[in-house]
Amino acid sequence: MSSRDVVVLSVGGLRFVTRPSTLQRFPESRLARMLSNEDREFKQVNGEFFVDRDGNLFSYIMDFLRTLQVSLPTDFSDYQRLQREAEFYELHALAELLGHEHLLKPRQEILEVRFFLQEAQAFFRIFGSCSSTVEALAEQITVFTDQQSGQSWNSPFPSQKPLLPLPLERPSHHDMVFQCGTEFSAGDQFVARYVSIKPDTRKLINGTNVLGLLVDTLLGDGFRLISTRTVWSGEKVECYTLERMRRPAVAQAKGSQVPKGR
């Protein structure tokens, strides 16, 4: 059979069309042996291989053969059934990966935003259960500073001169700290801090506006707001807790080479 030909399989009433090289990815599997007529359980009917197994689960097996990765829907729960199907086809690499079910299931990710408003300044602290998410968010957030005299500063908009970006405070890999607003420095000098959150290009100085943009950015990234509470009523520290289901790192197996000429 030429590698340019296609193979048609009817599995549990569902039809699959693929290349021989895909089925030969693991030469020791029954699907590879099927093509050389070495497995009598697979019968060809009208040019199609008939397989009396679960067709819905076979779609995940085909995806694995094509990509060498296990990538399942977030609501998938039939790990044991899919593992049995992999064992039936003697796809041992896939069966082994599915045996580590806890590594394949999506995990709940928690993010907590603490917001403290004090006169003309707002303070933010973000905690995250996933350090890579906090790192990615830190790359989106930039704080800019602008210093002017108290007499000349009368606008919530940044001046025309270039603003100096400030690094965010990173107490640990799981949190970050920043602030916005205005404060007096030495003499009659005013220091203004603006916050920009990509992909939004605005530079915001009002803490409530920054909080709204931050929450909207997180909601757009798949988080959902699950609770709001006041941590310290005396200082009015508000806490916003968000969560999302984080997909695990894609499990990948090494495929066997298809012998030349097959």
Short mmCIF file of N, CA and C in Angstrom, two decimals, residues 109 111 126 132-144 165-166 168 170 176 178 194-203 210 213-223 244:
data_model
loop_
_atom_site.label_atom_id
_atom_site.label_comp_id
_atom_site.label_asym_id
_atom_site.label_seq_id
_atom_site.Cartn_x
_atom_site.Cartn_y
_atom_site.Cartn_z
N GLU A 109 -7.32 26.86 39.04
CA GLU A 109 -6.33 27.91 39.28
C GLU A 109 -7.01 29.08 39.98
N LEU A 111 -6.78 33.04 41.57
CA LEU A 111 -6.08 34.33 41.53
C LEU A 111 -6.83 35.27 42.47
N ILE A 126 -1.50 41.16 43.90
CA ILE A 126 -2.10 40.03 43.20
C ILE A 126 -1.38 38.76 43.61
N SER A 132 3.31 30.76 36.59
CA SER A 132 3.44 31.16 35.19
C SER A 132 2.36 32.17 34.80
N THR A 133 1.16 32.05 35.38
CA THR A 133 0.10 33.02 35.12
C THR A 133 0.47 34.38 35.70
N VAL A 134 1.00 34.38 36.91
CA VAL A 134 1.42 35.64 37.53
C VAL A 134 2.54 36.28 36.72
N GLU A 135 3.46 35.48 36.24
CA GLU A 135 4.56 36.00 35.42
C GLU A 135 4.03 36.62 34.13
N ALA A 136 3.08 35.93 33.47
CA ALA A 136 2.51 36.46 32.23
C ALA A 136 1.74 37.75 32.48
N LEU A 137 1.01 37.81 33.60
CA LEU A 137 0.26 39.02 33.93
C LEU A 137 1.21 40.18 34.24
N ALA A 138 2.32 39.88 34.91
CA ALA A 138 3.30 40.92 35.22
C ALA A 138 3.88 41.53 33.96
N GLU A 139 4.00 40.73 32.91
CA GLU A 139 4.51 41.26 31.64
C GLU A 139 3.49 42.15 30.94
N GLN A 140 2.20 42.02 31.30
CA GLN A 140 1.16 42.85 30.70
C GLN A 140 1.02 44.19 31.40
N ILE A 141 1.41 44.25 32.66
CA ILE A 141 1.18 45.45 33.48
C ILE A 141 2.44 46.30 33.52
N THR A 142 2.29 47.60 33.23
CA THR A 142 3.40 48.54 33.31
C THR A 142 2.94 49.75 34.12
N VAL A 143 3.79 50.17 35.05
CA VAL A 143 3.53 51.38 35.83
C VAL A 143 4.47 52.48 35.33
N PHE A 144 3.89 53.63 35.02
CA PHE A 144 4.67 54.77 34.53
C PHE A 144 4.61 55.88 35.59
N PRO A 165 9.03 54.11 32.97
CA PRO A 165 8.39 52.87 33.46
C PRO A 165 9.06 52.38 34.73
N LEU A 166 8.27 51.91 35.67
CA LEU A 166 8.78 51.39 36.93
C LEU A 166 8.60 49.87 36.99
N LEU A 168 7.60 46.32 38.54
CA LEU A 168 6.66 45.88 39.56
C LEU A 168 7.42 45.20 40.69
N ARG A 170 7.97 42.22 43.06
CA ARG A 170 7.67 40.80 43.00
C ARG A 170 8.17 40.13 44.28
N MET A 176 2.56 39.86 43.06
CA MET A 176 3.14 41.11 42.56
C MET A 176 2.44 42.27 43.27
N PHE A 178 1.84 46.69 43.00
CA PHE A 178 2.02 47.96 42.28
C PHE A 178 1.00 48.96 42.80
N TYR A 194 0.87 56.07 36.67
CA TYR A 194 -0.15 55.60 35.75
C TYR A 194 0.06 54.09 35.51
N VAL A 195 -1.02 53.39 35.26
CA VAL A 195 -0.94 51.95 35.01
C VAL A 195 -1.50 51.66 33.63
N SER A 196 -0.77 50.85 32.89
CA SER A 196 -1.22 50.38 31.57
C SER A 196 -1.26 48.85 31.61
N ILE A 197 -2.32 48.26 31.08
CA ILE A 197 -2.48 46.81 31.07
C ILE A 197 -2.73 46.37 29.63
N LYS A 198 -1.76 45.68 29.04
CA LYS A 198 -1.90 45.20 27.66
C LYS A 198 -3.02 44.17 27.58
N PRO A 199 -3.74 44.14 26.44
CA PRO A 199 -3.51 44.86 25.19
C PRO A 199 -4.08 46.28 25.18
N ASP A 200 -4.71 46.71 26.27
CA ASP A 200 -5.21 48.08 26.35
C ASP A 200 -4.02 49.04 26.41
N THR A 201 -4.09 50.13 25.68
CA THR A 201 -2.95 51.05 25.59
C THR A 201 -3.11 52.28 26.47
N ARG A 202 -4.23 52.40 27.17
CA ARG A 202 -4.45 53.58 28.00
C ARG A 202 -3.52 53.57 29.22
N LYS A 203 -3.20 54.77 29.71
CA LYS A 203 -2.45 54.93 30.95
C LYS A 203 -3.42 55.53 31.96
N VAL A 210 -8.40 51.39 37.13
CA VAL A 210 -7.39 50.33 36.96
C VAL A 210 -7.95 49.00 37.42
N LEU A 213 -10.32 47.64 34.78
CA LEU A 213 -9.61 47.12 33.61
C LEU A 213 -8.91 45.80 33.95
N LEU A 214 -8.35 45.70 35.14
CA LEU A 214 -7.66 44.47 35.55
C LEU A 214 -8.62 43.29 35.61
N VAL A 215 -9.78 43.51 36.22
CA VAL A 215 -10.76 42.42 36.32
C VAL A 215 -11.28 42.05 34.93
N ASP A 216 -11.54 43.04 34.09
CA ASP A 216 -12.00 42.75 32.72
C ASP A 216 -10.94 41.95 31.95
N THR A 217 -9.66 42.28 32.14
CA THR A 217 -8.59 41.55 31.47
C THR A 217 -8.55 40.10 31.92
N LEU A 218 -8.72 39.87 33.22
CA LEU A 218 -8.71 38.50 33.74
C LEU A 218 -9.93 37.72 33.28
N LEU A 219 -11.08 38.36 33.23
CA LEU A 219 -12.29 37.69 32.74
C LEU A 219 -12.13 37.31 31.27
N GLY A 220 -11.49 38.18 30.50
CA GLY A 220 -11.25 37.88 29.09
C GLY A 220 -10.23 36.78 28.90
N ASP A 221 -9.45 36.47 29.94
CA ASP A 221 -8.44 35.43 29.86
C ASP A 221 -8.94 34.11 30.43
N GLY A 222 -10.26 34.01 30.65
CA GLY A 222 -10.85 32.74 31.07
C GLY A 222 -11.16 32.61 32.54
N PHE A 223 -10.80 33.62 33.34
CA PHE A 223 -11.13 33.57 34.76
C PHE A 223 -12.60 33.95 34.97
N ARG A 244 -10.19 29.71 37.39
CA ARG A 244 -10.40 29.13 36.07
C ARG A 244 -9.82 27.72 36.07
#
